[in-house]
Tab-separated table of C-alpha atoms in Angstrom:
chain	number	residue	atom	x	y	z
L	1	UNK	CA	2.542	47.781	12.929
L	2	UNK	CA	0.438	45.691	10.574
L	3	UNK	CA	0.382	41.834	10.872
L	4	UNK	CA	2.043	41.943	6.691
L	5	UNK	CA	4.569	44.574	7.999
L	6	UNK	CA	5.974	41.373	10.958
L	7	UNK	CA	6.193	38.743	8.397
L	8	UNK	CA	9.506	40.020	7.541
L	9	UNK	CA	12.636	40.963	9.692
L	10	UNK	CA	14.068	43.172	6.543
L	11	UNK	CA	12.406	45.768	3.992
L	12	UNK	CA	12.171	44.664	0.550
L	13	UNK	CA	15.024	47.554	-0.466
L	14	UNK	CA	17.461	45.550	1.198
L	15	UNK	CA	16.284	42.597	-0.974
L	16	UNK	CA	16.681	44.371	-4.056
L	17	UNK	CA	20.135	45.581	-2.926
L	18	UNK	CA	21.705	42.027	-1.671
L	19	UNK	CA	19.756	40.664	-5.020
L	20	UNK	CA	21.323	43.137	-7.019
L	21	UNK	CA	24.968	44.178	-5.657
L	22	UNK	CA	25.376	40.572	-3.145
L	23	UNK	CA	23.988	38.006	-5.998
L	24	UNK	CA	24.893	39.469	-9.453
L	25	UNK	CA	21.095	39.542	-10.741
L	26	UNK	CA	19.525	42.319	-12.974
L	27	UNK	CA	16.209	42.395	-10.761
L	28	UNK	CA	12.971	43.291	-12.372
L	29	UNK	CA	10.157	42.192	-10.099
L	30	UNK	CA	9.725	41.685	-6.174
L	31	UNK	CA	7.134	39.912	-5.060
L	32	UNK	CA	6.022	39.526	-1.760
L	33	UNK	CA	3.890	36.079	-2.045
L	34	UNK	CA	2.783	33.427	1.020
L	35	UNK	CA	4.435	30.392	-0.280
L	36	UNK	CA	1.674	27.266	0.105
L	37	UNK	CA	3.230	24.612	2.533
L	38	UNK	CA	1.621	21.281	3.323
L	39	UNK	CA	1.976	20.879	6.775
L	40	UNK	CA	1.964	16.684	7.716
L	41	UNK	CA	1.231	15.210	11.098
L	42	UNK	CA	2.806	11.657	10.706
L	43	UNK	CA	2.833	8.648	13.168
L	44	UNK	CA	5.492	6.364	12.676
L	45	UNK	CA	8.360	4.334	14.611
L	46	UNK	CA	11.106	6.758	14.787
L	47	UNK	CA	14.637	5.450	15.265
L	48	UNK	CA	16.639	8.840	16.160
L	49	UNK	CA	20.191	8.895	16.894
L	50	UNK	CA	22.339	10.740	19.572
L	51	UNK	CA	25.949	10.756	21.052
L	52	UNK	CA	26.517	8.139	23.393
L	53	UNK	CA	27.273	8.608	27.205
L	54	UNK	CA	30.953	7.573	27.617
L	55	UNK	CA	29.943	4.445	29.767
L	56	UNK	CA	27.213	3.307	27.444
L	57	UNK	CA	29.785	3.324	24.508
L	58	UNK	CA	32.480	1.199	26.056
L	59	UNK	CA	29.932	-1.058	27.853
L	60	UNK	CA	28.436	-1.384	23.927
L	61	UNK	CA	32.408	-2.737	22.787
L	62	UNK	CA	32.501	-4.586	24.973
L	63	UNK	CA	29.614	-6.703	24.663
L	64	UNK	CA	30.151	-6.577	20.674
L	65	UNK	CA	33.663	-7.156	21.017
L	66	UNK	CA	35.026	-7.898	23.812
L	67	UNK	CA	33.602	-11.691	24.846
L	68	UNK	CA	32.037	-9.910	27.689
L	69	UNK	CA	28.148	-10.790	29.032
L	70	UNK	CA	27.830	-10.138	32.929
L	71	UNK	CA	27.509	-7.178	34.567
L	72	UNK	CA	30.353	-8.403	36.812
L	73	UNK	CA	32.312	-9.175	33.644
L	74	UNK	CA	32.153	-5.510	32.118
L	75	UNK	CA	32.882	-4.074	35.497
L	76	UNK	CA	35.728	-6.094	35.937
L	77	UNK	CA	37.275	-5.246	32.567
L	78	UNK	CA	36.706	-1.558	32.640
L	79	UNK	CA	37.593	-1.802	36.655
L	80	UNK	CA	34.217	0.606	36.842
L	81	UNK	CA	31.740	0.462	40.010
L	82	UNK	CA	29.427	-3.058	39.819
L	83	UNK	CA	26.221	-0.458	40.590
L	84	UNK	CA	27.245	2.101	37.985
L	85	UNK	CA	27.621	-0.588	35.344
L	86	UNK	CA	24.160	-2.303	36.158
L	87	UNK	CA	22.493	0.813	36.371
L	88	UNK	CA	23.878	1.655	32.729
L	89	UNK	CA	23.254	-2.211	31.705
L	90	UNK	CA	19.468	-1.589	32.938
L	91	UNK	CA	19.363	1.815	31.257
L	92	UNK	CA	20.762	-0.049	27.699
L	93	UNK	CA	17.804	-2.582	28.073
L	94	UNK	CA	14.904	-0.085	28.741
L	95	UNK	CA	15.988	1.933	25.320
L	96	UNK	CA	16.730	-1.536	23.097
L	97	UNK	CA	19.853	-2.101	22.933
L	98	UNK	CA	20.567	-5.188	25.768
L	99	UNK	CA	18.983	-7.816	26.470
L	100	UNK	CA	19.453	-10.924	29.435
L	101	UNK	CA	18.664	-14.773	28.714
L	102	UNK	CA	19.944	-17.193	31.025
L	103	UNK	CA	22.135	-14.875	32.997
L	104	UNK	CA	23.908	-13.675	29.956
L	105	UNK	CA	23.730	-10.080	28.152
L	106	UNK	CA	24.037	-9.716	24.212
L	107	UNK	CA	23.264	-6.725	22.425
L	108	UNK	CA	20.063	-6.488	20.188
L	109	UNK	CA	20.182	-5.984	16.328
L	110	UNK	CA	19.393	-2.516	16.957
L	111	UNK	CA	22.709	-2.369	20.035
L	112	UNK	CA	25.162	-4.085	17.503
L	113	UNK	CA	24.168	-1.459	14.733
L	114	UNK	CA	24.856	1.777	17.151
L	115	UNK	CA	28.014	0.188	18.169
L	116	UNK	CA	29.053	-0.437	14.741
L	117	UNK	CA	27.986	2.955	13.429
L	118	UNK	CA	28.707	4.744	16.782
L	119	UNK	CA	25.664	6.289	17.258
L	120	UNK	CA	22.940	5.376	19.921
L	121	UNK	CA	20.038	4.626	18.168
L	122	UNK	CA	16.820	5.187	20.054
L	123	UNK	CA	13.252	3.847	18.669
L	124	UNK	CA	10.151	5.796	19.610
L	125	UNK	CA	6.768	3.485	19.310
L	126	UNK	CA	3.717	5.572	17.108
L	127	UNK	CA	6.020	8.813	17.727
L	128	UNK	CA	3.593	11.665	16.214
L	129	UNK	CA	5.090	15.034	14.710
L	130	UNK	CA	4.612	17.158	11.921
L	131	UNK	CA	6.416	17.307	8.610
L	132	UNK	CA	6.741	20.149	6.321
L	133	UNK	CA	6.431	19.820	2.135
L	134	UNK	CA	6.669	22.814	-0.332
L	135	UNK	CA	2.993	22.517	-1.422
L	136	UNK	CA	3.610	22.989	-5.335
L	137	UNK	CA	5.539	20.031	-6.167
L	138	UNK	CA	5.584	18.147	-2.486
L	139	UNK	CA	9.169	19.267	-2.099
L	140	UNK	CA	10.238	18.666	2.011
L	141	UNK	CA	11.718	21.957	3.385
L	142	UNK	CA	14.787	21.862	5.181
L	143	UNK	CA	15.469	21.771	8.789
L	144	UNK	CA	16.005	25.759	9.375
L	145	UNK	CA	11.826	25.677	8.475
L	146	UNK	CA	11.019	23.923	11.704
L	147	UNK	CA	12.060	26.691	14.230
L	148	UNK	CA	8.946	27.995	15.040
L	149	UNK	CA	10.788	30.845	16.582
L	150	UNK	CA	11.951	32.381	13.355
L	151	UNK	CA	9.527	31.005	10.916
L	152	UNK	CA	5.730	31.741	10.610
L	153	UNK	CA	3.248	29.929	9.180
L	154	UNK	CA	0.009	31.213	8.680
L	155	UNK	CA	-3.219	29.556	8.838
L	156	UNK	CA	-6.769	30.783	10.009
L	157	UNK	CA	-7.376	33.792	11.679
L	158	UNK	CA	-3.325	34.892	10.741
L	159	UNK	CA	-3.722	33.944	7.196
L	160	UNK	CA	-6.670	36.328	7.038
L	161	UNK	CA	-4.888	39.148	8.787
L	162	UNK	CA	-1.962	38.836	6.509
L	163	UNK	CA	-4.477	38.770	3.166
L	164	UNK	CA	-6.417	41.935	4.309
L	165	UNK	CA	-3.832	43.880	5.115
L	166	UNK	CA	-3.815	47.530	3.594
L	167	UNK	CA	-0.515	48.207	4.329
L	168	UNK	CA	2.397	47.652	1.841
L	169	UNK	CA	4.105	45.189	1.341
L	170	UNK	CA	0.669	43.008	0.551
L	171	UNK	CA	1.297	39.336	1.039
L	172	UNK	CA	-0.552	37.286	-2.292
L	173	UNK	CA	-1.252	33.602	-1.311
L	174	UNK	CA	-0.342	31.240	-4.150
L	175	UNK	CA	-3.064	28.134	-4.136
L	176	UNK	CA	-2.746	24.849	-5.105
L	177	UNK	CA	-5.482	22.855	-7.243
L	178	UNK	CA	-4.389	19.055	-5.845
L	179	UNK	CA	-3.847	17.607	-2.466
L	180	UNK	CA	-0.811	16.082	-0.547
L	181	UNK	CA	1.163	13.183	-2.173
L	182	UNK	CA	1.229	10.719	-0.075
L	183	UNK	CA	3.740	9.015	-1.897
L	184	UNK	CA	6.418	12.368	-0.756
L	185	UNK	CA	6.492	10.166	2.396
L	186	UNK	CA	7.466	7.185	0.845
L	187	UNK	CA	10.499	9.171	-1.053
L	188	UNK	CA	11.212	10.578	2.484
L	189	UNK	CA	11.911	7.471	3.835
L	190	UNK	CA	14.589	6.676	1.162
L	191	UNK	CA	16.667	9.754	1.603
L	192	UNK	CA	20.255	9.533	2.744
L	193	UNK	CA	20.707	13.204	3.560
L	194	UNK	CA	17.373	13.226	6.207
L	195	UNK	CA	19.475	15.508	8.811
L	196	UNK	CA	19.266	18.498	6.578
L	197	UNK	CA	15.260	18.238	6.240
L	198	UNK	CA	14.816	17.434	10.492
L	199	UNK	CA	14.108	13.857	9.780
L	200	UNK	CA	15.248	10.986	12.390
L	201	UNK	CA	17.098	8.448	11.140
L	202	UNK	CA	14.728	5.932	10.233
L	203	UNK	CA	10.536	5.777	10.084
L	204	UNK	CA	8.790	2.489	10.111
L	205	UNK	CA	4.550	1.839	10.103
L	206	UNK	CA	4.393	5.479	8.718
L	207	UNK	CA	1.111	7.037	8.368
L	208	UNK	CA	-0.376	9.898	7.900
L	209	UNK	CA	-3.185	11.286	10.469
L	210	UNK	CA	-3.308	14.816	9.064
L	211	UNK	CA	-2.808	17.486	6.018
L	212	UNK	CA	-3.345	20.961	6.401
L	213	UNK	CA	-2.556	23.651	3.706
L	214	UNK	CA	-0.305	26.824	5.486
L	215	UNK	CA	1.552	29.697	3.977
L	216	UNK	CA	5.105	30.673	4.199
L	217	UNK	CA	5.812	34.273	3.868
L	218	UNK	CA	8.444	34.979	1.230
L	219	UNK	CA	10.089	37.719	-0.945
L	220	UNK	CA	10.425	36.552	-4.681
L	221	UNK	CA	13.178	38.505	-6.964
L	222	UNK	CA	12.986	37.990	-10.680
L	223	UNK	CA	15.750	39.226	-12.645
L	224	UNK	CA	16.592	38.774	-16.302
L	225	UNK	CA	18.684	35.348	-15.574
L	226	UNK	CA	16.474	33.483	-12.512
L	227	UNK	CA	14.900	34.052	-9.315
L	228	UNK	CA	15.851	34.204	-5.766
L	229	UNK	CA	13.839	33.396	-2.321
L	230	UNK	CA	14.220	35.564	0.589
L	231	UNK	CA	12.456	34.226	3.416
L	232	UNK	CA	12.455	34.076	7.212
L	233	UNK	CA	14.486	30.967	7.591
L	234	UNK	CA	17.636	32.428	6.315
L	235	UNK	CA	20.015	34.421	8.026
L	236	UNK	CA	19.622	38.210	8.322
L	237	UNK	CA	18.291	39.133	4.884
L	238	UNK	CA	20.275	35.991	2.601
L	239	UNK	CA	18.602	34.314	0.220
L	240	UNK	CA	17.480	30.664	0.423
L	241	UNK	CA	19.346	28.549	-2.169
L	242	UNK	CA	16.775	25.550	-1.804
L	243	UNK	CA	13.721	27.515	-2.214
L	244	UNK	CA	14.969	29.595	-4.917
L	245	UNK	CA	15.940	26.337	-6.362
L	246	UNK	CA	12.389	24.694	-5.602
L	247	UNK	CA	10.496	27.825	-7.009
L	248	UNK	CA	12.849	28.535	-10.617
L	249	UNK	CA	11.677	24.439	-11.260
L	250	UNK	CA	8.354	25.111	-10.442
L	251	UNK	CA	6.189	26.061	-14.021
L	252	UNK	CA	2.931	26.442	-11.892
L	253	UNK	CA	4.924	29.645	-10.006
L	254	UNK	CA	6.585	31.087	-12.873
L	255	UNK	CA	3.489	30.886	-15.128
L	256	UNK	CA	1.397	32.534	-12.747
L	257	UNK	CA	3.545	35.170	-12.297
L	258	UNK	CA	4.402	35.911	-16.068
L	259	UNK	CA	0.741	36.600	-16.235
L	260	UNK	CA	0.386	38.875	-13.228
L	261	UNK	CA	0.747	42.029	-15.162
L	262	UNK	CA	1.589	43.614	-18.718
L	263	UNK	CA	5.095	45.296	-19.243
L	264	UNK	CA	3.436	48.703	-20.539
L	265	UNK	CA	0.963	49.160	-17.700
L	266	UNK	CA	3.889	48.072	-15.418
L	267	UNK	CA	6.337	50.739	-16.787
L	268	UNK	CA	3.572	53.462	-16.770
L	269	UNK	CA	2.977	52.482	-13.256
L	270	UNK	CA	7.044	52.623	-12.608
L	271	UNK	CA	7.282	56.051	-14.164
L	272	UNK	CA	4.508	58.143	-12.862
L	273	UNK	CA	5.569	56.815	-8.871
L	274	UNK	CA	8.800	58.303	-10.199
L	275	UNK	CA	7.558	61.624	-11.611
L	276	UNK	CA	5.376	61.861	-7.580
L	277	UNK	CA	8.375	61.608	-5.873
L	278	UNK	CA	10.032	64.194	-8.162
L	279	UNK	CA	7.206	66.065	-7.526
L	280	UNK	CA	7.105	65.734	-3.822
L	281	UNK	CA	10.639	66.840	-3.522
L	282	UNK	CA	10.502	69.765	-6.074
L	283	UNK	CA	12.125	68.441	-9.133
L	284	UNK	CA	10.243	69.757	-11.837
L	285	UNK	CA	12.639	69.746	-14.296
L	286	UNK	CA	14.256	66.110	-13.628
L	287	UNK	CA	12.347	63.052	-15.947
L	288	UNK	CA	12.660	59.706	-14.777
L	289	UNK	CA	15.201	57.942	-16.719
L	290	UNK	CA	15.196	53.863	-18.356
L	291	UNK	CA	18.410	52.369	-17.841
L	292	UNK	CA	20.426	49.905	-20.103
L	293	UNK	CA	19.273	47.043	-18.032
L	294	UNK	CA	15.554	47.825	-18.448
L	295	UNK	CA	15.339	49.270	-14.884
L	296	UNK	CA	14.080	52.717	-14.070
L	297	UNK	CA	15.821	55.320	-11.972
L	298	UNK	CA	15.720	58.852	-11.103
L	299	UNK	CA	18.855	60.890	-11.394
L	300	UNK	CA	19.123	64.267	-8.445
L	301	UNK	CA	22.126	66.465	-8.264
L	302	UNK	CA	24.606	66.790	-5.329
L	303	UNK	CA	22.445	69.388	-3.544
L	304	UNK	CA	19.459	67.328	-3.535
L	305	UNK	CA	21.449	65.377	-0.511
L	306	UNK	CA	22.281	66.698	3.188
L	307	UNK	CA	20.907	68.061	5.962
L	308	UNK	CA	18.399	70.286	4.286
L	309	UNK	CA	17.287	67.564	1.597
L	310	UNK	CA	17.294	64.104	1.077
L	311	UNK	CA	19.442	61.934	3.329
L	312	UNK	CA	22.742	60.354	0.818
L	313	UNK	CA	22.208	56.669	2.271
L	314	UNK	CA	18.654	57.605	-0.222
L	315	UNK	CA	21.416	57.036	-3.028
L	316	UNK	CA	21.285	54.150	-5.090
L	317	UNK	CA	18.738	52.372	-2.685
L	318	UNK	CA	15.108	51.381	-4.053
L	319	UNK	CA	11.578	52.683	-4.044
L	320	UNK	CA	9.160	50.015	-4.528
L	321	UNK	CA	5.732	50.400	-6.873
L	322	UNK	CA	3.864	47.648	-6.921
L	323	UNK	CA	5.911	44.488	-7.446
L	324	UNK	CA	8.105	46.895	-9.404
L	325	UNK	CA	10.466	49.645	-8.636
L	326	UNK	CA	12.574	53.078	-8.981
L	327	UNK	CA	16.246	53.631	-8.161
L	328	UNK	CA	17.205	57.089	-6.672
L	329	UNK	CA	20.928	57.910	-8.336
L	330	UNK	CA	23.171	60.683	-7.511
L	331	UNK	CA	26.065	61.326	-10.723
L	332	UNK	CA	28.154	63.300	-8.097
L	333	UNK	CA	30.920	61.016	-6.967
L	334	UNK	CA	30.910	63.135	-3.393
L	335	UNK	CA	27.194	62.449	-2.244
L	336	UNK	CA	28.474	58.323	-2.887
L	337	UNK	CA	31.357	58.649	-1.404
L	338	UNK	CA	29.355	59.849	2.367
L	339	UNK	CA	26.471	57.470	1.447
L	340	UNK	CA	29.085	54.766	1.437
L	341	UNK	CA	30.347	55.998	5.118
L	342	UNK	CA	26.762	56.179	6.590
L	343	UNK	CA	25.347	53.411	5.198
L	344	UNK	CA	28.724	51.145	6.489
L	345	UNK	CA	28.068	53.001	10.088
L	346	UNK	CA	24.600	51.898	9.928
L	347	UNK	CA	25.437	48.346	9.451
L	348	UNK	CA	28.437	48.853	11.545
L	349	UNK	CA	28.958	50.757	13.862
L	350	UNK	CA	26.553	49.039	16.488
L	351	UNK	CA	27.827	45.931	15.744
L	352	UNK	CA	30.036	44.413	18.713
L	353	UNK	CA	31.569	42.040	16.312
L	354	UNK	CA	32.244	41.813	12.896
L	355	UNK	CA	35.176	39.503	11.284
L	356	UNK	CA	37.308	41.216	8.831
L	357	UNK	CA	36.308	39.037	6.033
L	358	UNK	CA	32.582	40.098	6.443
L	359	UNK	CA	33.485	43.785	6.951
L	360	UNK	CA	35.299	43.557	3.533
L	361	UNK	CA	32.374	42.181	1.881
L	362	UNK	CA	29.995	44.461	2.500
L	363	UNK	CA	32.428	47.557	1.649
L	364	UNK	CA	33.312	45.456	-1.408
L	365	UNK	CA	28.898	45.024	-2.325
L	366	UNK	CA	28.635	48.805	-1.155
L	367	UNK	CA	30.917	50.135	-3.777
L	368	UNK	CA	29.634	48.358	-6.122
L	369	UNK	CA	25.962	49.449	-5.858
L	370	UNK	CA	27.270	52.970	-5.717
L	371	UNK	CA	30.158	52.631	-8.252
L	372	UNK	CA	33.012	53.629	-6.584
L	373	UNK	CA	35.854	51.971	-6.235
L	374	UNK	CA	36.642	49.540	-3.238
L	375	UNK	CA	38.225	51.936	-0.647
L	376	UNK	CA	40.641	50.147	1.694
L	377	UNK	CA	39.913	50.079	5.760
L	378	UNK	CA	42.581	52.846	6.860
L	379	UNK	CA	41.190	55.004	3.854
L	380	UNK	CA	37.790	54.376	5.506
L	381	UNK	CA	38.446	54.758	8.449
L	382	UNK	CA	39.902	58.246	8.083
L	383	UNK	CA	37.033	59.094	6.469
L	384	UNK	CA	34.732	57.924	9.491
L	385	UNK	CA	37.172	59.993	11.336
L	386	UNK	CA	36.749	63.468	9.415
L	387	UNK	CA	32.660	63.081	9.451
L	388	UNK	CA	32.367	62.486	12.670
L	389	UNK	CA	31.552	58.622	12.880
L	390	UNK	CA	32.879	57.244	16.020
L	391	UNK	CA	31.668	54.049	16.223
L	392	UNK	CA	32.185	53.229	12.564
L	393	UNK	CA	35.962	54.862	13.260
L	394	UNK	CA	36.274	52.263	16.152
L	395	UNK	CA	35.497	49.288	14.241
L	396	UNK	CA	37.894	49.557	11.113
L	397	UNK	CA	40.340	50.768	13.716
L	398	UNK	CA	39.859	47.426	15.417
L	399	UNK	CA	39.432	45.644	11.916
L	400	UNK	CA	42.808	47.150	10.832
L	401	UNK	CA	44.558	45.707	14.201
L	402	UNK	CA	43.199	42.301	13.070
L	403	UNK	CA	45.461	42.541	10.263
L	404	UNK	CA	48.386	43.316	11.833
């Protein structure tokens, strides 16, 4: 498997169908880009904050509170061991938050405000890590970005991999034509909601030691009203709300990708893919078809589907072409109806847990894309039943317990 082909956990079909049948969107384009991503190693004092031990909290009230400033005092009030209170009193000290004059204890600025906020605040001297900004308008990306388990970023020897790949889908780096703002980090500082981009809780004497330009591998859906980002910080194949935000306010992105390609060549492009595949599976006498929504599709009969033709989860999914694509479409309501089966026993029926509510939602988005009505879960699971599906069968038979 190609380095592109790793980039992503989920095919770009299964884009198109969440974009499509999960978000409400008309989608016209998918583009597989590398999302530019200034990536910031920072020094700075860095006040985090964590839960405190149970000792260290009361030890803090009491201090702050409580008239108390011996160790024999505390341990006396709380009747805790003298040793296990001066080893936590020594412990409060080395991180800040204590300190001893003339035999007595007080708490520090930075003690009184974790005891008034409840939260142990710890300060890190020159602490050095790296920060992560959305390169085209020096947007920070949330905290799911920094999990270096799920997420790639590609630089170097990767970033040329990905960009010489032959393989589809191609990966197109977007560049940018300025370098960091430095003044992002100063807005940084100021933001309340820091948790939800992995920031500590304060940074003091910030500086910046290093910028390097990385890519983010994404999937880009355009559709008549807006845009959505799939990419490999969000769960499964969902979209991310905060890039697709970041990317429909970005004139740099949309601009560049009006101009990628005319609508003619594009639908020329669309329609003779369509008339291969046709071709391929000896259907002469079928045309490709426009649809209402501007899309293109192909339309097979029932008989096209089965053991000696296509498979029916084929129905109503996508072929790409390019950053466009072709729908396959079956009229017959039959061929749906079993595509609907398989394709729930494929998302299904190796599952060892699904909740009800998610169950329903994905029967609900299922129907839709293959425009049938919403079949309840005894109907379904009868017809799991009569074809054969067992593990499907056992999962709405559990699901229908639930709602009992």
């Amino acid at each position: 498997m190609t380095t592109a082909l790793r980039l992503m956990s989920f095919p770009e079909d299964r884009v198109l169908e969440d974009a499509a049948f999960g978000q409400g969107i008309v989608p016209t384009r998918l583009y597989a880009l590398l999302l530019p991503v200034w990536q910031v190693e920072i020094r700075a004092d860095v006040t985090e904050g964590e839960d405190f031990f149970l000792i260290d909290r009361f030890l803090g009230r009491g201090l702050r509170h409580g008239g108390l400033h011996t160790v024999d005092e505390l341990a006396t009030f709380f009747a805790l061991d003298r040793n296990l209170v001066a080893q936590a009193v020594r412990f409060l000290t080395a991180i800040g938050h204590v300190r001893e004059a003339g035999g007595r204890l007080t708490l520090t600025s930075l003690g009184q405000r974790s005891v008034d906020d409840d939260i142990r605040y710890v300060v890190t001297r020159q602490d050095r890590r790296k920060l992560y900004f959305e390169a085209l308008s020096c947007t920070p990306l949330s905290r799911a970005h920094y999990d270096e388990e799920v997420v790639t970023l590609l630089s170097g020897d990767k970033l040329s991999q990905a960009t010489r790949n032959d393989h589809y889908p191609r990966f197109t780096p977007l560049h940018v034509t300025s370098g960091f703002d430095r003044t992002a980090l100063e807005r940084l500082k100021n933001r309340k909601d820091r948790v939800r981009f992995n920031l500590p809780v304060a940074l003091d004497a910030l500086e910046s030691l290093d910028e390097q330009l990385v890519f983010l591998p994404v999937y880009l859906v355009r559709g008549r009203k807006g845009l959505l980002v799939y990419g490999q910080a969000g769960a499964g194949n969902a979209h991310d709300p905060e890039l697709s935000e970041l990317c429909a306010r970005t004139p740099e992105l949309t601009h560049a990708l009006d101009n990628e390609e005319k609508e003619d060549e594009a639908d020329e492009r669309v329609q003779q893919a369509a008339r291969n595949f046709l071709r391929e599976h000896e259907f002469t006498s079928i045309a490709p078809e426009q649809d209402d929504d501007g899309t293109w599709s192909v339309s097979l009969p029932a008989t096209a589907f089965g053991d000696n033709g296509l498979p029916v989860t084929r129905i109503g999914s996508y072929r790409m072409v390019g950053s466009r694509f072709f729908r396959v479409w079956c009229p017959a309501e039959t061929p749906r109806k079993r595509a609907l089966l398989d394709r729930l026993d494929q998302r299904l029926g190796s599952r060892r847990h699904v909740t009800r509510q998610e169950a329903e939602e994905l029967i609900a988005r299922l129907a839709r894309q293959l425009d049938l009505n919403v079949p309840d879960v005894s109907r379904l699971r009868g017809g799991a039943k009569k074809t054969g599906l067992s593990g499907l069968e056992t999962q709405l038979a559990r699901l229908e317990k639930e709602e009992e």
